[in-house]
């Protein structure tokens, strides 16, 4: 059995789906009651879990556990009312509680995630960042305490790997693309549509699209199904320890992304007109990551590349409505 903590979220739902396809028994925890009810209705064991409360872990199965995947976290994109204590309680204390649960129950594999912003000072166009590059927290802005907490959580996992022999690994993720409940996110406590969602909606209606600032800024993004593939392979090989870049390993410029979105999602009889406005700045930065460590240790190779391949599957999942229970759960909450 594999325990997926935070399995009621975007990546968690795709991971649960893939694990079931691979014949794995799954136990899911989360805080979204609607998604927990969905899992229970289809016969998947699940429960609400308070990461910050160690006693809450007593309700989890403790024998026959192959691995624990920790996806639950306190994220700025989901937060309207800022309280730094929440980041400490959930991201740091929560990680410690997961590690103690694994140690005391002799579970030898735990995998978590962290943000690509932990190496923000190393973002340079066309210069791949190594998985083991020195990490540095952000100390200003709405992501500061989040960044500090995730670095501390990573250090705890590395410590437990060294001290207790647990196969502890942390996947560094850039923006993860995929059909899910993240069309609108919080930035500094205010709700905004994501840039991708804005481009997508305009492309589907064949409306004009204006790109601001440096349209050549290139980003190394990743598709949710490639992230899920990395979890499955790392669990299977039992050979993952430390920090891994789980990205596409290639960069796609802002204008290329928009052109591809228009090509894939635009109506067949008409397409959006794209214009460039370099006078108005945007917040896009360039970055690319080296994925060779993950490839070497557990055979990670992105399948949804180039960017058009990602978009085509995104469109297929949108059409299938398979993950609409995630979208609907966010609307209800």
XYZ file of N, CA and C in Angstrom, residues 21-125:
315
model
N -3.764 2.494 -11.651
C -3.506 1.870 -12.955
C -2.363 0.872 -12.863
N -1.414 1.144 -11.959
C -0.275 0.260 -11.769
C -0.548 -0.866 -10.775
N -1.809 -1.015 -10.400
C -2.199 -2.107 -9.527
C -1.866 -1.911 -8.063
N -1.605 -0.678 -7.656
C -1.250 -0.399 -6.268
C -2.501 -0.140 -5.429
N -2.436 -0.557 -4.178
C -3.467 -0.188 -3.220
C -3.073 1.153 -2.615
N -4.036 2.047 -2.492
C -3.736 3.420 -2.083
C -4.597 3.818 -0.902
N -3.985 4.545 0.025
C -4.717 5.197 1.108
C -4.474 6.692 0.960
N -5.550 7.476 0.922
C -5.463 8.901 0.633
C -5.845 9.730 1.854
N -5.069 10.773 2.115
C -5.468 11.750 3.119
C -5.546 13.125 2.454
N -6.280 14.016 3.096
C -6.392 15.366 2.556
C -7.309 16.206 3.412
N -7.537 17.438 2.959
C -8.398 18.346 3.715
C -9.644 18.746 2.943
N -9.739 18.269 1.690
C -10.898 18.604 0.868
C -11.957 17.508 1.029
N -13.002 17.814 1.779
C -14.012 16.803 2.099
C -14.710 16.272 0.854
N -14.967 17.142 -0.107
C -15.663 16.701 -1.317
C -14.848 15.658 -2.076
N -13.542 15.853 -2.152
C -12.695 14.882 -2.854
C -12.542 13.606 -2.029
N -12.440 13.742 -0.701
C -12.395 12.558 0.155
C -13.662 11.715 -0.033
N -14.797 12.382 -0.121
C -16.054 11.668 -0.347
C -16.044 10.969 -1.709
N -15.465 11.630 -2.700
C -15.348 11.026 -4.034
C -14.548 9.729 -3.961
N -13.420 9.774 -3.260
C -12.600 8.570 -3.135
C -13.354 7.453 -2.409
N -14.013 7.809 -1.337
C -14.769 6.793 -0.586
C -15.856 6.166 -1.448
N -16.479 6.986 -2.296
C -17.555 6.488 -3.158
C -17.057 5.511 -4.212
N -15.773 5.602 -4.573
C -15.228 4.672 -5.571
C -14.371 3.582 -4.918
N -14.481 3.466 -3.587
C -13.858 2.364 -2.888
C -12.415 2.545 -2.482
N -11.941 3.790 -2.407
C -10.570 4.054 -1.975
C -10.588 4.525 -0.528
N -9.810 3.864 0.325
C -9.739 4.250 1.728
C -9.120 5.639 1.854
N -9.710 6.461 2.699
C -9.219 7.836 2.834
C -9.655 8.406 4.174
N -9.002 9.508 4.563
C -9.392 10.184 5.795
C -8.857 11.607 5.799
N -9.473 12.432 6.621
C -8.960 13.786 6.865
C -7.750 13.669 7.789
N -6.683 14.382 7.461
C -5.474 14.334 8.276
C -4.999 15.737 8.589
N -4.750 15.999 9.860
C -4.147 17.262 10.280
C -2.646 17.027 10.406
N -1.890 17.515 9.430
C -0.444 17.281 9.411
C 0.251 17.785 10.664
N -0.252 18.852 11.232
C 0.422 19.463 12.382
C 0.170 18.722 13.700
N -0.761 17.769 13.694
C -1.145 17.041 14.907
C -0.665 15.594 14.804
N 0.359 15.239 15.582
C 0.922 13.890 15.474
C -0.098 12.816 15.826
N -1.009 13.117 16.719
C -2.009 12.115 17.098
C -2.938 11.781 15.931
N -3.059 12.705 14.981
C -3.916 12.480 13.820
C -3.403 11.323 12.960
N -2.098 11.036 13.068
C -1.491 9.974 12.267
C -1.874 8.580 12.769
N -2.473 8.511 13.952
C -2.850 7.213 14.511
C -3.948 6.532 13.708
N -4.666 7.292 12.893
C -5.744 6.711 12.086
C -5.223 6.103 10.779
N -3.937 6.292 10.470
C -3.383 5.769 9.227
C -2.994 4.304 9.371
N -3.063 3.545 8.287
C -2.551 2.177 8.326
C -1.047 2.217 8.565
N -0.512 1.257 9.302
C 0.909 1.300 9.666
C 1.685 0.047 9.287
N 1.023 -0.904 8.656
C 1.722 -2.118 8.221
C 1.511 -2.320 6.723
N 2.486 -2.955 6.104
C 2.403 -3.217 4.674
C 2.480 -1.966 3.818
N 3.149 -0.946 4.336
C 3.246 0.334 3.612
C 4.528 0.359 2.789
N 4.377 0.487 1.483
C 5.517 0.521 0.566
C 6.195 1.886 0.557
N 5.406 2.943 0.647
C 5.957 4.301 0.597
C 4.905 5.292 1.069
N 5.386 6.446 1.509
C 4.523 7.586 1.822
C 4.908 8.734 0.900
N 3.933 9.289 0.214
C 4.157 10.464 -0.628
C 3.515 11.658 0.070
N 4.336 12.658 0.368
C 3.852 13.853 1.068
C 3.657 14.999 0.084
N 2.404 15.225 -0.278
C 2.049 16.338 -1.165
C 1.350 17.460 -0.409
N 0.864 17.155 0.789
C 0.177 18.163 1.585
C 1.132 19.266 2.003
N 0.718 20.508 1.829
C 1.553 21.655 2.195
C 0.692 22.902 2.259
N 1.217 23.898 2.946
C 0.566 25.216 2.992
C 1.229 26.063 1.913
N 0.443 26.473 0.904
C 0.977 27.149 -0.278
C 0.442 28.573 -0.391
N 1.298 29.531 -0.762
C 0.835 30.910 -0.931
C -0.289 31.040 -1.950
N -0.265 30.206 -2.997
C -1.276 30.301 -4.044
C -2.667 29.935 -3.546
N -2.737 29.270 -2.388
C -4.034 28.861 -1.839
C -4.437 29.665 -0.607
N -3.676 30.712 -0.296
C -3.858 31.415 0.974
C -4.366 32.841 0.763
N -5.476 33.137 1.397
C -6.001 34.501 1.355
C -5.554 35.302 2.574
N -5.626 34.681 3.754
C -5.249 35.367 4.987
C -3.886 34.869 5.441
N -2.902 35.734 5.405
C -1.522 35.353 5.694
C -1.283 35.181 7.191
N -0.769 34.024 7.563
C -0.345 33.755 8.927
C 0.913 32.893 8.843
N 2.076 33.451 9.169
C 3.323 32.686 9.031
C 3.350 31.405 9.853
N 2.588 31.368 10.946
C 2.574 30.175 11.790
C 2.059 28.955 11.032
N 1.136 29.183 10.097
C 0.577 28.074 9.328
C 1.658 27.358 8.519
N 2.600 28.119 7.984
C 3.688 27.515 7.203
C 4.578 26.659 8.105
N 4.806 27.138 9.310
C 5.638 26.390 10.254
C 4.920 25.110 10.688
N 3.647 25.247 11.052
C 2.887 24.110 11.571
C 2.703 23.008 10.526
N 2.364 23.395 9.314
C 2.036 22.396 8.285
C 3.273 21.918 7.539
N 4.100 22.855 7.082
C 5.227 22.462 6.228
C 6.416 21.901 7.003
N 6.687 22.441 8.184
C 7.840 21.952 8.957
C 7.406 20.880 9.962
N 6.513 21.239 10.878
C 6.047 20.252 11.857
C 5.361 19.086 11.159
N 4.606 19.380 10.125
C 3.931 18.321 9.382
C 4.916 17.343 8.758
N 5.984 17.860 8.167
C 7.009 16.988 7.583
C 7.672 16.137 8.659
N 7.980 16.757 9.800
C 8.574 16.009 10.904
C 7.637 14.890 11.364
N 6.352 15.171 11.450
C 5.389 14.158 11.865
C 5.330 13.000 10.868
N 5.405 13.319 9.584
C 5.418 12.264 8.559
C 6.671 11.403 8.697
N 7.803 12.039 8.897
C 9.062 11.302 9.036
C 9.058 10.414 10.276
N 8.516 10.926 11.362
C 8.431 10.127 12.585
C 7.467 8.948 12.398
N 6.395 9.192 11.688
C 5.458 8.104 11.372
C 6.167 7.014 10.575
N 6.967 7.407 9.603
C 7.698 6.438 8.786
C 8.762 5.711 9.613
N 9.486 6.466 10.432
C 10.560 5.855 11.231
C 10.006 4.832 12.225
N 8.983 5.215 12.958
C 8.469 4.334 14.001
C 7.730 3.116 13.440
N 7.268 3.220 12.191
C 6.544 2.109 11.581
C 7.374 1.389 10.511
N 8.674 1.709 10.471
C 9.620 1.028 9.586
C 9.217 1.121 8.106
N 8.774 2.297 7.721
C 8.456 2.578 6.311
C 9.706 3.201 5.682
N 10.233 2.561 4.650
C 11.569 2.947 4.194
C 11.615 3.984 3.086
N 10.456 4.422 2.590
C 10.465 5.375 1.480
C 9.477 6.509 1.727
N 9.968 7.743 1.649
C 9.105 8.921 1.733
C 9.574 9.928 0.689
N 8.620 10.468 -0.050
C 8.928 11.440 -1.103
C 8.053 12.670 -0.900
N 8.671 13.840 -0.953
C 7.929 15.082 -0.826
C 8.295 16.003 -1.994
N 7.830 17.227 -1.943
C 8.102 18.190 -3.010
C 8.553 19.521 -2.428
N 9.210 20.300 -3.269
C 9.576 21.656 -2.889
C 9.452 22.555 -4.113
N 9.586 23.840 -3.886
C 9.428 24.815 -4.957
C 10.736 25.082 -5.683
N 10.623 25.340 -6.976
C 11.802 25.710 -7.770
C 12.393 27.046 -7.324
N 11.667 27.793 -6.503
C 12.170 29.079 -6.009
C 13.271 28.922 -4.977
N 13.542 27.683 -4.533
C 14.613 27.502 -3.552
C 15.999 27.727 -4.165
N 16.039 27.871 -5.497
C 17.295 28.215 -6.176
C 17.070 29.454 -7.056
N 16.238 30.353 -6.558
C 15.841 31.538 -7.338
C 17.031 32.360 -7.803
N 18.086 32.450 -7.017
C 19.240 33.277 -7.391
C 20.041 32.672 -8.536
N 19.743 31.425 -8.891
C 20.487 30.754 -9.956
C 19.739 30.742 -11.290
N 18.578 31.365 -11.327
C 17.820 31.381 -12.573
C 18.534 32.233 -13.613
N 19.020 31.586 -14.648
C 19.672 32.261 -15.765
C 19.228 31.571 -17.044
N 18.914 32.337 -18.046
C 18.438 31.774 -19.310
C 19.470 30.829 -19.915
